[in-house]
Amino acid sequence: MSGHQYIPSPSAILLETFKRYGLALWQRAWLLVLLGLVGLLAGYFYSKGQTPMYTGSLQLMSLRSAQEQASDLTRNMSDDQISEMYAQLTNLASFNQEVTRRSGAFGFVSGYALPGSQMIVLNAQSPQPEAIESLLNTATAVLADDIRQLQAARYLEIETTLTVQLENLAETIHTTQIAINARYDVLVAAEKTTLEDQIYQLRQQLESLRAAARLDSERISQAQTRLISAQQAYTVLLQTNRVAASKDAEVTRLERTLTLYQNLYNNLLFSRESARLSRIQGTPGVVQLGDPLVLPFPVSPRTSRNTFLAGAAGLIAAFALIVALEFLDDTLTDGDSIRQRLGLHVLGWIRESPPENQPVVEKELRSPASEVYRSLRVNLAFSGVDYPVRSLLLTSAAAGEGKTTIAVNLAGVMAQSGLKVLLIDANLRRPAVHRLLDLQNRTGLSDLFRTELALTELIQVYNGKNKAIFGVLTSGALPPNPLEVLSSERMSRILREALDIFDVILLDSSPLIASDALILAARVDGVLLVGQIRKTRFDALRSSLEQLVRGRARVLGLVVNRVSGRDRLLRNWGEYNYFRDLDRRK
C-alpha cells in the first residue's frame, strides 16, 4: 500500500539539482568575483616577492668497469638502469648538502636519466647566475665519489663475507687434520704390533732352523731375508709414524676431503684478494660531456603564469565553496522543497522544546506545544478517511530525529481525545519509551516471544495528567535477533490481538538504517516518517521512502521535528504568527 506520496523520476531529481546549484551560484556570484580577484592579487604579489632563480644544465655519461666481476654492483644491470640508479643519487638531500659544502655556493642540484641511454642530465638552480657552473662541476665530482663509495662498500661487504668463510673453512681444515692424525695413530699402533709379532715369529723360526740336526741353508736364508725386511719396515714405521693410506678406507676419505677443503680455501683466498684489489683500483663512474650550459635570464618566478593560475584557483575555490555550502545544506529547510523533492505532505511541525521526563501534552491543554500534536492528530485522521489508520508506525531515516518523543506525545493527545491507545516500543535495538515515561522495562514485547505470558499481563498503564492515559508495551529484554523476532508470525498475531483491545496502536520502531522498521511497515495501516529540521538530509529521506514503497508500505506523510520560530519553514507555512499569538495569550 502507499499513501499520499510519489517518488520523483530520476530526470526530475537531476533537473531540480541543476536548478538548485545554478541558483546558488547566481546568488553567490559576488563570492566568485571576490575570490577570483583575491587569487589574482595574491598570485601577482607573491611572484613579485620571490627571489629570481637562474638555472643551468650539464650532461654526463655513465661508465662500466673495463673488466667486470661477479661482485660488481652493476654487473646484471643494463646501461639505462645504471644511469637511472646514478641519477637517483643526485636527488638525495645528502648529495645537495655535500655539493653546497664543497662549492661554497647557494643552490640546488637535481638529475634525471634520459630513457634508453647512458646519459644523465644535471640541473642546477641558484639566485646567483655565476654559481651555476660551480654547482654543476662540483656535483659531477660528488656524484663520482658517491658511486665510488657505493661500489667500494659493495666490495667491502664481499671481503667481509669471504673473510668469515675463510675463517670457518680454516677451522674445518684443522678439524679434518686432527681426525687424520688420530686415525694414523691407530693404524701405526696396529701395524707396530703386527711387525713386532712377525719379527718375533721369524726369529723363533730362524733359531729352530739353526738348531735342527740337518741344516737347510735355503730356508735359513729365506727366513733371514724376511726378518731383515720386517726389521727395516719396523724401523721406517718408528721414524715416519705413518702407514700407507691405501691400507685404510677412512684415511683415504679424510685425506681426499682435506684436499678438497684446501683447494676451496685457496679459491676463496683468491676471490677475497681480487675483491680487495678491485676496491682499491677503482669502480664504474661517470664522465662529463662538455661544459655546463647556463641560461642568462631567470626562469622563476613566472609572474604572468602565477597570476593567472592563482586567479583560476580562486575561482575554483569559490565554486567549490558554494557547491559545498549548498551540498552541506541538503537538509529539511522549508515545506516547498519537501513537497517538490519528496512528494510528501508535511503533517506536522513540532516545535523545539527542552527535554522533559513527561509528555508535553500533559501540560496546559492550550499550550503551543500541545496544539502542534493535536494538529498532527487531526492531519492523521484526514489521511485515513478512505482507509482508517488504527495501527501507525513511527520511524525515521536516522537515529536521534526525535520519533520516540513524538510517539509518546501523539499517544497522549489521542488518549485525550477519548481513544483507547496502546504505545508499543518496537525498537528492540535501542529502546527509549520506558525512560521517557519513567516505566520499568524488565518485561515487555520480547517476553511475548520467549514466555507464555499474555499480552494484557505485560501492558503497563501510563497515568498522565489532563487525561493523557494510555497503555504502554515496553521493549523488554533485548533479543539477540530482533529482525527475526519482528518478522515472525507471532508478531502479526500480537498486533491483531492488540487491535481487538485498543482503538489505536502506535509503534515506535528503530530507524530505517536497520531492516526492523521495513518489516513492521508492511504490517500496519500507515507509516509516519520523522525528520529533524536542518539535520535530516533529503537523500536519506528519499532512500527511506523508496525502501518503504518497495515494501508496499502506506506512507502517510512527514513530521518535521525541533522547529524554531526563526526557521523559514514555519514562515512559509504561515504558522509562525500563529505560534507567536499563542505564546502571547499564554
Coordinates of C-alpha atoms in Angstrom, one line a residue:
M1 CA 0.0 0.0 0.0
S2 CA 1.1 3.6 -0.5
G3 CA -0.4 6.7 0.9
H4 CA -0.1 10.3 -0.1
Q5 CA 3.3 10.3 -1.7
Y6 CA 5.0 9.8 -5.0
I7 CA 8.6 9.1 -6.0
P8 CA 10.1 11.7 -8.4
S9 CA 11.7 10.4 -11.5
P10 CA 15.5 10.4 -11.8
S11 CA 15.3 13.1 -14.6
A12 CA 13.2 15.3 -12.3
I13 CA 15.6 14.9 -9.5
L14 CA 18.5 15.7 -11.8
L15 CA 16.8 18.8 -13.2
E16 CA 15.9 20.0 -9.7
T17 CA 19.5 19.5 -8.6
F18 CA 20.9 21.6 -11.5
K19 CA 18.4 24.4 -10.8
R20 CA 19.3 24.4 -7.2
Y21 CA 23.0 24.6 -7.7
G22 CA 22.6 27.1 -10.5
L23 CA 20.6 29.4 -8.4
A24 CA 23.1 29.1 -5.6
L25 CA 25.9 30.1 -7.9
W26 CA 23.9 33.1 -9.2
Q27 CA 23.1 34.2 -5.7
R28 CA 26.7 34.0 -4.6
A29 CA 28.3 35.4 -7.8
W30 CA 29.9 38.0 -5.6
L31 CA 31.9 35.3 -3.9
L32 CA 33.2 34.1 -7.3
V33 CA 34.3 37.6 -8.2
L34 CA 35.8 38.3 -4.8
L35 CA 37.9 35.1 -4.5
G36 CA 38.9 35.3 -8.2
L37 CA 40.2 38.9 -7.6
V38 CA 41.9 37.8 -4.3
G39 CA 43.6 35.0 -6.2
L40 CA 44.9 37.3 -8.9
L41 CA 46.3 39.8 -6.5
A42 CA 47.8 37.1 -4.3
G43 CA 49.5 35.4 -7.3
Y44 CA 50.9 38.7 -8.6
F45 CA 52.3 40.0 -5.3
Y46 CA 53.6 36.5 -4.4
S47 CA 55.5 36.4 -7.6
K48 CA 56.9 39.8 -7.2
G49 CA 58.1 39.0 -3.7
Q50 CA 60.1 35.9 -4.9
T51 CA 63.8 35.9 -5.5
P52 CA 64.7 35.4 -9.2
M53 CA 66.2 31.9 -9.8
Y54 CA 68.7 31.1 -12.6
T55 CA 69.3 27.6 -14.0
G56 CA 71.8 25.6 -15.9
S57 CA 72.4 22.0 -17.1
L58 CA 75.2 19.6 -17.7
Q59 CA 75.3 16.2 -19.4
L60 CA 77.1 13.1 -18.0
M61 CA 77.6 9.6 -19.3
S62 CA 77.7 6.6 -17.0
L63 CA 80.5 4.1 -17.4
R64 CA 81.1 0.4 -16.7
S65 CA 84.3 -1.3 -15.4
A66 CA 86.7 -2.4 -18.1
Q67 CA 86.7 -5.9 -16.5
E68 CA 83.5 -6.6 -14.7
Q69 CA 83.5 -9.2 -11.9
A70 CA 80.6 -11.2 -10.5
S71 CA 80.8 -9.0 -7.4
D72 CA 80.3 -5.7 -9.3
L73 CA 77.3 -3.8 -8.3
T74 CA 76.2 -3.1 -12.0
R75 CA 77.1 -6.5 -13.5
N76 CA 73.4 -7.6 -14.0
M77 CA 72.1 -4.1 -14.9
S78 CA 71.5 -2.6 -18.3
D79 CA 73.0 0.7 -19.3
D80 CA 69.8 2.7 -18.8
Q81 CA 69.3 1.0 -15.4
I82 CA 72.8 2.1 -14.3
S83 CA 72.0 5.7 -15.5
E84 CA 68.7 5.7 -13.6
M85 CA 70.4 4.5 -10.4
Y86 CA 73.1 7.1 -10.6
A87 CA 70.5 9.8 -11.3
Q88 CA 68.6 8.9 -8.2
L89 CA 71.7 9.6 -6.1
T90 CA 71.6 13.3 -7.2
N91 CA 68.1 13.6 -5.7
L92 CA 69.2 12.8 -2.2
A93 CA 69.3 15.5 0.4
S94 CA 72.9 14.5 1.5
F95 CA 74.0 14.9 -2.1
N96 CA 73.0 18.6 -2.3
Q97 CA 74.4 19.2 1.2
E98 CA 77.8 17.9 0.1
V99 CA 77.7 19.9 -3.2
T100 CA 76.8 23.1 -1.3
R101 CA 79.6 22.4 1.2
R102 CA 82.3 21.8 -1.4
S103 CA 81.3 24.6 -3.8
G104 CA 80.5 27.2 -1.2
A105 CA 77.6 28.4 -3.4
F106 CA 73.9 28.5 -2.6
G107 CA 71.7 26.5 -4.8
F108 CA 70.0 23.2 -5.6
V109 CA 71.1 20.4 -8.0
S110 CA 68.9 17.5 -9.3
G111 CA 69.3 15.0 -12.1
Y112 CA 67.5 12.6 -14.3
A113 CA 68.4 9.9 -16.7
L114 CA 67.5 10.0 -20.4
P115 CA 65.4 6.9 -21.2
G116 CA 67.2 4.2 -23.2
S117 CA 70.7 5.7 -22.9
Q118 CA 73.7 6.1 -20.7
M119 CA 73.1 9.9 -20.5
I120 CA 72.4 11.7 -17.2
V121 CA 71.4 15.4 -17.1
L122 CA 72.2 17.5 -14.1
N123 CA 70.1 20.7 -13.5
A124 CA 71.2 23.4 -11.1
Q125 CA 69.2 26.4 -9.7
S126 CA 70.6 29.3 -7.8
P127 CA 69.8 33.0 -7.3
Q128 CA 73.4 33.7 -8.3
P129 CA 74.0 33.0 -12.0
E130 CA 77.7 32.9 -11.5
A131 CA 77.3 30.0 -9.0
I132 CA 75.6 27.7 -11.5
E133 CA 78.8 26.4 -13.2
S134 CA 80.5 25.8 -9.9
L135 CA 77.5 23.9 -8.6
L136 CA 77.4 21.6 -11.7
N137 CA 81.1 20.9 -11.7
T138 CA 81.1 20.1 -8.0
A139 CA 78.0 17.9 -8.4
T140 CA 79.9 15.9 -11.0
A141 CA 82.8 15.3 -8.7
V142 CA 80.4 14.5 -5.7
L143 CA 78.5 12.0 -7.9
A144 CA 81.7 10.2 -8.9
D145 CA 82.7 10.0 -5.3
D146 CA 79.3 8.7 -4.3
I147 CA 79.4 6.0 -7.0
R148 CA 83.0 5.0 -5.9
Q149 CA 81.9 4.8 -2.3
L150 CA 78.8 2.8 -3.2
Q151 CA 80.9 0.2 -5.2
A152 CA 83.6 0.2 -2.5
A153 CA 81.0 -0.6 0.1
R154 CA 79.8 -3.5 -2.1
Y155 CA 83.4 -4.9 -2.3
L156 CA 84.0 -4.3 1.4
E157 CA 80.9 -6.3 2.1
I158 CA 82.1 -9.1 -0.1
E159 CA 85.5 -9.1 1.6
T160 CA 83.9 -9.4 5.0
T161 CA 81.8 -12.3 3.8
L162 CA 84.8 -14.1 2.3
T163 CA 86.9 -13.5 5.4
V164 CA 84.2 -15.1 7.6
Q165 CA 84.1 -18.1 5.1
L166 CA 87.9 -18.4 5.2
E167 CA 87.9 -18.5 8.9
N168 CA 85.2 -21.1 9.1
L169 CA 87.0 -23.2 6.4
A170 CA 90.3 -23.0 8.2
E171 CA 88.7 -24.3 11.3
T172 CA 87.2 -27.2 9.3
I173 CA 90.6 -28.0 7.7
H174 CA 92.2 -28.0 11.2
T175 CA 89.5 -30.4 12.5
T176 CA 89.9 -32.7 9.5
Q177 CA 93.7 -32.8 10.0
I178 CA 93.2 -33.8 13.6
A179 CA 90.9 -36.6 12.6
I180 CA 93.5 -37.9 10.1
N181 CA 96.3 -37.8 12.7
A182 CA 94.2 -39.7 15.1
R183 CA 93.4 -42.3 12.6
Y184 CA 97.1 -42.6 11.7
D185 CA 97.9 -43.2 15.4
V186 CA 95.5 -46.1 15.5
L187 CA 96.9 -47.6 12.3
V188 CA 100.5 -47.1 13.3
A189 CA 99.9 -48.8 16.7
A190 CA 98.2 -51.8 15.0
E191 CA 101.0 -52.0 12.3
K192 CA 103.7 -51.8 15.0
T193 CA 102.1 -54.7 16.9
T194 CA 101.8 -56.7 13.7
L195 CA 105.5 -56.2 12.8
E196 CA 106.7 -57.0 16.3
D197 CA 104.8 -60.3 16.3
Q198 CA 106.2 -61.0 12.8
I199 CA 109.8 -60.3 13.9
Y200 CA 109.4 -62.5 17.0
Q201 CA 108.0 -65.3 15.0
L202 CA 110.7 -65.1 12.3
R203 CA 113.4 -65.1 15.0
Q204 CA 111.9 -68.2 16.6
Q205 CA 111.7 -69.9 13.2
L206 CA 115.4 -69.0 12.4
E207 CA 116.6 -70.4 15.7
S208 CA 114.6 -73.6 15.1
L209 CA 116.2 -74.0 11.7
R210 CA 119.7 -73.4 13.0
A211 CA 119.2 -75.9 15.9
A212 CA 118.0 -78.7 13.5
A213 CA 120.2 -81.8 13.0
R214 CA 120.3 -81.2 9.3
L215 CA 120.8 -77.6 8.3
D216 CA 118.7 -76.3 5.5
S217 CA 120.7 -73.3 4.1
E218 CA 118.0 -72.2 1.6
R219 CA 115.2 -72.0 4.2
I220 CA 117.6 -70.2 6.7
S221 CA 118.5 -67.7 4.0
Q222 CA 114.8 -67.0 3.3
A223 CA 114.0 -66.6 6.9
Q224 CA 116.8 -64.2 7.4
T225 CA 115.7 -62.2 4.4
R226 CA 112.1 -61.9 5.7
L227 CA 113.4 -61.0 9.2
I228 CA 115.6 -58.2 7.8
S229 CA 112.7 -56.9 5.7
A230 CA 110.4 -56.9 8.8
Q231 CA 113.0 -55.1 10.9
Q232 CA 113.5 -52.4 8.2
A233 CA 109.7 -51.9 7.9
Y234 CA 109.6 -51.6 11.7
T235 CA 112.4 -49.0 11.7
V236 CA 110.7 -46.9 8.9
L237 CA 107.4 -47.1 10.9
L238 CA 109.1 -45.8 14.0
Q239 CA 110.7 -43.0 12.1
T240 CA 107.7 -41.8 10.0
N241 CA 104.9 -42.8 12.3
R242 CA 102.8 -43.3 9.1
V243 CA 101.4 -46.2 7.2
A244 CA 100.2 -46.3 3.6
A245 CA 96.8 -44.5 3.2
S246 CA 95.7 -47.2 0.8
K247 CA 95.6 -49.7 3.6
D248 CA 92.6 -47.8 5.3
A249 CA 89.5 -46.5 3.5
E250 CA 88.7 -44.0 6.3
V251 CA 92.2 -42.4 6.0
T252 CA 91.7 -42.2 2.2
R253 CA 88.4 -40.5 2.6
L254 CA 89.7 -38.0 5.1
E255 CA 92.7 -37.1 3.0
R256 CA 90.5 -36.5 -0.1
T257 CA 88.2 -34.3 2.0
L258 CA 91.2 -32.4 3.3
T259 CA 92.5 -31.8 -0.2
L260 CA 89.0 -30.5 -1.3
Y261 CA 88.9 -28.1 1.6
Q262 CA 92.4 -26.8 0.9
N263 CA 91.5 -26.2 -2.7
L264 CA 88.4 -24.4 -1.7
Y265 CA 90.3 -22.3 0.8
N266 CA 92.8 -21.3 -1.9
N267 CA 89.9 -20.2 -4.2
L268 CA 88.2 -18.1 -1.5
L269 CA 91.5 -16.5 -0.7
F270 CA 92.0 -15.6 -4.3
S271 CA 88.4 -14.2 -4.6
R272 CA 89.0 -12.0 -1.5
E273 CA 92.2 -10.6 -2.8
S274 CA 90.5 -9.9 -6.2
A275 CA 87.7 -8.0 -4.4
R276 CA 90.2 -6.1 -2.4
L277 CA 92.2 -5.2 -5.5
S278 CA 89.1 -4.1 -7.3
R279 CA 88.1 -1.8 -4.4
I280 CA 91.5 -0.2 -4.4
Q281 CA 91.9 0.2 -8.1
G282 CA 88.5 2.0 -8.8
T283 CA 84.9 1.4 -9.8
P284 CA 82.5 2.4 -12.6
G285 CA 81.6 6.1 -12.6
V286 CA 80.5 9.0 -14.8
V287 CA 82.3 11.2 -17.3
Q288 CA 81.4 14.8 -18.1
L289 CA 80.3 15.7 -21.6
G290 CA 81.1 19.3 -22.5
D291 CA 80.8 22.4 -20.4
P292 CA 77.8 23.5 -18.3
L293 CA 75.1 25.4 -20.1
V294 CA 73.9 28.4 -18.0
L295 CA 70.8 30.4 -19.1
P296 CA 71.4 34.2 -18.8
F297 CA 67.8 35.0 -17.7
P298 CA 65.9 33.9 -14.6
V299 CA 63.4 31.1 -15.1
S300 CA 61.3 31.9 -12.0
P301 CA 59.1 33.3 -10.8
R302 CA 56.8 33.4 -13.8
T303 CA 54.6 36.3 -12.8
S304 CA 52.0 36.1 -15.6
R305 CA 51.5 32.4 -15.2
N306 CA 51.4 32.5 -11.5
T307 CA 48.9 35.4 -11.5
F308 CA 46.6 33.5 -14.0
L309 CA 46.8 30.2 -12.0
A310 CA 46.1 31.9 -8.7
G311 CA 43.1 33.7 -10.2
A312 CA 41.8 30.4 -11.6
A313 CA 42.5 28.7 -8.2
G314 CA 40.4 31.5 -6.6
L315 CA 37.5 30.9 -8.9
I316 CA 37.7 27.1 -8.4
A317 CA 37.9 27.6 -4.6
A318 CA 34.8 29.9 -4.7
F319 CA 32.9 27.4 -6.9
A320 CA 33.8 24.5 -4.6
L321 CA 32.9 26.5 -1.6
I322 CA 29.5 27.5 -3.0
V323 CA 28.8 23.9 -4.1
A324 CA 29.9 22.6 -0.7
L325 CA 27.8 25.0 1.2
E326 CA 24.8 24.1 -0.8
F327 CA 25.5 20.4 -0.6
L328 CA 26.1 20.5 3.1
D329 CA 22.7 22.3 3.4
D330 CA 20.9 19.4 1.8
T331 CA 18.6 19.2 4.8
L332 CA 15.0 19.9 5.6
T333 CA 14.5 23.7 5.4
D334 CA 11.0 24.5 4.0
G335 CA 7.8 22.8 3.1
D336 CA 8.0 23.7 -0.6
S337 CA 11.3 21.8 -1.1
I338 CA 9.9 18.8 0.8
R339 CA 6.9 18.5 -1.4
Q340 CA 8.9 19.1 -4.6
R341 CA 11.8 16.8 -3.8
L342 CA 10.0 14.0 -1.9
G343 CA 6.4 14.3 -2.9
L344 CA 5.3 14.0 0.7
H345 CA 2.8 16.1 2.7
V346 CA 4.1 17.6 5.9
L347 CA 1.6 16.5 8.5
G348 CA 3.1 18.4 11.4
W349 CA 5.7 20.9 12.6
I350 CA 6.9 20.0 16.0
R351 CA 8.4 23.0 17.9
E352 CA 11.7 22.7 19.6
S353 CA 11.3 22.2 23.4
P354 CA 13.7 21.3 26.2
P355 CA 13.9 17.6 27.1
E356 CA 11.5 16.5 29.9
N357 CA 10.6 13.3 31.6
Q358 CA 6.9 13.6 30.7
P359 CA 4.9 14.3 27.5
V360 CA 4.4 18.0 26.8
V361 CA 0.7 17.3 26.1
E362 CA 0.2 16.8 29.9
K363 CA 0.8 20.5 30.5
E364 CA -1.7 23.2 29.6
L365 CA -4.1 21.9 27.0
R366 CA -3.9 25.1 25.0
S367 CA -0.2 25.5 25.1
P368 CA 1.6 25.8 21.7
A369 CA 3.5 22.6 22.3
S370 CA 0.2 20.7 22.8
E371 CA -1.5 22.3 19.9
V372 CA 1.0 21.1 17.3
Y373 CA 0.4 17.5 18.4
R374 CA -3.4 18.0 18.2
S375 CA -2.8 19.4 14.7
L376 CA -0.8 16.3 13.9
R377 CA -3.6 14.0 15.2
V378 CA -6.2 15.8 13.0
N379 CA -4.0 15.6 9.9
L380 CA -3.5 11.9 10.5
A381 CA -7.3 11.5 10.8
F382 CA -7.8 13.2 7.4
S383 CA -5.1 11.0 5.9
G384 CA -7.1 7.9 6.9
V385 CA -10.5 9.0 5.7
D386 CA -10.7 6.3 3.0
Y387 CA -8.7 3.8 4.9
P388 CA -8.8 4.3 8.7
V389 CA -5.5 4.2 10.4
R390 CA -5.7 2.0 13.6
S391 CA -2.1 0.9 13.6
L392 CA 0.6 3.5 13.0
L393 CA 4.4 3.0 12.7
L394 CA 6.7 5.9 13.5
T395 CA 10.2 5.7 12.1
S396 CA 13.0 7.9 10.7
A397 CA 15.9 7.9 8.3
A398 CA 18.5 8.0 11.0
A399 CA 18.8 7.9 14.8
G400 CA 18.2 10.9 17.0
E401 CA 15.4 12.5 15.0
G402 CA 13.0 12.6 18.0
K403 CA 10.5 10.0 16.8
T404 CA 10.1 8.5 20.3
T405 CA 9.1 11.9 21.8
I406 CA 6.6 12.4 19.0
A407 CA 5.2 8.9 19.5
V408 CA 4.7 9.4 23.2
N409 CA 3.0 12.8 22.8
L410 CA 0.9 11.6 19.9
A411 CA -0.3 8.7 22.1
G412 CA -1.1 11.4 24.8
V413 CA -3.2 13.6 22.5
M414 CA -5.1 10.6 21.1
A415 CA -5.9 9.4 24.6
Q416 CA -7.1 12.9 25.5
S417 CA -9.5 12.7 22.5
G418 CA -11.1 9.7 24.1
L419 CA -9.4 6.9 22.1
K420 CA -8.0 3.8 23.8
V421 CA -4.4 3.9 22.8
L422 CA -1.5 1.4 23.1
L423 CA 2.1 2.6 22.6
I424 CA 4.4 -0.3 21.7
D425 CA 8.2 0.2 21.9
A426 CA 9.2 -1.9 18.9
N427 CA 12.8 -0.6 18.9
L428 CA 14.5 -3.8 20.0
R429 CA 17.9 -2.3 19.5
R430 CA 17.9 1.0 21.4
P431 CA 14.5 1.3 23.2
A432 CA 13.7 4.7 24.8
V433 CA 10.0 4.8 25.7
H434 CA 10.4 3.4 29.2
R435 CA 13.0 6.1 30.0
L436 CA 10.9 8.9 28.6
L437 CA 7.8 7.7 30.6
D438 CA 9.8 6.5 33.7
L439 CA 8.4 3.0 33.4
Q440 CA 10.1 -0.3 34.2
N441 CA 11.4 -2.4 31.3
R442 CA 12.1 -5.7 33.0
T443 CA 9.4 -7.3 30.9
G444 CA 7.8 -6.3 27.7
L445 CA 7.4 -7.1 24.0
S446 CA 10.3 -9.6 23.8
D447 CA 8.7 -11.7 26.6
L448 CA 5.8 -12.5 24.3
F449 CA 8.2 -14.4 22.1
R450 CA 10.0 -16.4 24.8
T451 CA 7.4 -16.9 27.5
E452 CA 3.8 -17.9 27.8
L453 CA 2.7 -14.5 29.3
A454 CA -0.4 -12.9 27.8
L455 CA -0.3 -9.5 26.2
T456 CA -2.6 -8.0 28.8
E457 CA -0.2 -9.1 31.6
L458 CA 2.7 -7.1 30.1
I459 CA 0.9 -3.9 29.2
Q460 CA 1.6 -1.0 31.6
V461 CA -0.8 1.9 32.1
Y462 CA 0.7 5.4 31.9
N463 CA -1.5 7.7 34.0
G464 CA -0.6 11.2 32.7
K465 CA -2.2 14.5 33.6
N466 CA -5.1 16.0 31.7
K467 CA -6.4 12.6 30.7
A468 CA -3.2 11.6 28.9
I469 CA -3.8 7.9 30.0
F470 CA -2.8 5.2 27.6
G471 CA -1.3 1.6 27.6
V472 CA 2.4 1.1 27.1
L473 CA 4.2 -2.2 26.0
T474 CA 7.9 -1.6 26.6
S475 CA 10.5 -3.5 24.7
G476 CA 11.6 -5.8 27.5
A477 CA 15.0 -7.6 27.4
L478 CA 16.7 -7.0 24.1
P479 CA 16.8 -10.2 21.9
P480 CA 20.0 -11.2 20.0
N481 CA 18.0 -11.4 16.8
P482 CA 15.5 -8.5 16.6
L483 CA 14.9 -8.8 12.9
E484 CA 13.8 -12.5 13.2
V485 CA 11.6 -11.7 16.1
L486 CA 9.7 -8.8 14.4
S487 CA 9.3 -10.7 11.1
S488 CA 7.8 -13.7 12.8
E489 CA 4.1 -14.7 12.5
R490 CA 3.9 -14.3 16.3
M491 CA 4.4 -10.5 15.8
S492 CA 1.4 -10.4 13.4
R493 CA -0.7 -12.2 16.0
I494 CA 0.3 -9.8 18.7
L495 CA -0.7 -6.8 16.6
R496 CA -4.1 -8.4 15.8
E497 CA -4.7 -9.2 19.4
A498 CA -3.8 -5.6 20.4
L499 CA -6.3 -4.2 17.8
D500 CA -9.0 -6.3 19.4
I501 CA -8.4 -4.5 22.7
F502 CA -7.4 -0.9 21.7
D503 CA -8.7 1.7 19.3
V504 CA -5.2 2.8 18.0
I505 CA -1.8 1.2 18.2
L506 CA 1.4 3.3 17.9
L507 CA 4.7 1.5 17.2
D508 CA 7.9 3.3 17.9
S509 CA 10.5 1.4 15.8
S510 CA 14.2 1.7 15.1
P511 CA 15.4 3.9 12.2
L512 CA 15.3 2.7 8.7
I513 CA 19.1 2.1 8.7
A514 CA 18.1 -1.2 10.1
S515 CA 15.5 -3.6 8.4
D516 CA 13.3 -3.8 11.5
A517 CA 11.1 -0.9 10.5
L518 CA 10.6 -2.2 7.0
I519 CA 9.3 -5.5 8.4
L520 CA 6.8 -3.7 10.6
A521 CA 5.8 -1.1 7.9
A522 CA 4.1 -3.8 5.8
R523 CA 2.0 -5.0 8.8
V524 CA 0.5 -1.7 9.9
D525 CA -2.2 0.7 8.4
G526 CA 0.2 3.6 8.0
V527 CA 3.8 4.8 8.4
L528 CA 4.7 8.3 9.7
L529 CA 8.2 9.5 8.8
V530 CA 10.0 11.8 11.3
G531 CA 12.7 14.2 10.3
Q532 CA 14.6 16.9 12.1
I533 CA 15.0 20.4 10.6
R534 CA 18.4 21.3 9.4
K535 CA 19.7 17.9 10.2
T536 CA 17.8 15.2 8.2
R537 CA 19.1 15.1 4.7
F538 CA 16.9 14.7 1.6
D539 CA 19.0 11.9 0.3
A540 CA 18.4 9.9 3.5
L541 CA 14.7 10.6 3.4
R542 CA 14.4 9.7 -0.3
S543 CA 16.2 6.5 0.3
S544 CA 14.0 5.6 3.2
L545 CA 10.9 6.5 1.2
E546 CA 12.0 4.3 -1.7
Q547 CA 12.5 1.4 0.7
L548 CA 9.1 1.8 2.2
V549 CA 7.4 2.0 -1.2
R550 CA 9.2 -1.1 -2.4
G551 CA 8.0 -2.9 0.8
R552 CA 4.4 -1.8 -0.1
A553 CA 4.1 0.3 3.0
R554 CA 1.5 3.1 3.2
V555 CA 3.4 6.3 4.0
L556 CA 1.0 8.9 5.3
G557 CA 3.4 11.8 5.4
L558 CA 6.3 13.5 7.2
V559 CA 6.6 15.2 10.6
V560 CA 9.3 17.8 10.9
N561 CA 10.7 18.0 14.4
R562 CA 12.5 20.6 16.5
V563 CA 11.4 23.6 14.5
S564 CA 12.1 27.1 16.0
G565 CA 10.4 30.4 15.2
R566 CA 13.4 31.5 13.3
D567 CA 13.1 28.7 10.7
R568 CA 11.7 29.8 7.3
L569 CA 9.9 26.5 7.2
L570 CA 7.3 27.8 9.7
R571 CA 7.0 31.2 8.0
N572 CA 6.5 29.5 4.6
W573 CA 3.5 27.7 6.0
G574 CA 2.1 30.7 7.8
E575 CA 2.4 29.1 11.2
Y576 CA 5.0 31.4 12.8
N577 CA 2.4 34.1 13.6
Y578 CA 0.1 31.5 14.9
F579 CA 2.6 30.2 17.4
R580 CA 3.6 33.8 18.3
D581 CA -0.1 34.6 19.1
L582 CA -0.4 31.5 21.2
D583 CA 2.7 32.4 23.2
R584 CA 1.3 35.9 23.8
R585 CA -2.1 34.6 25.0
K586 CA -0.2 32.2 27.4

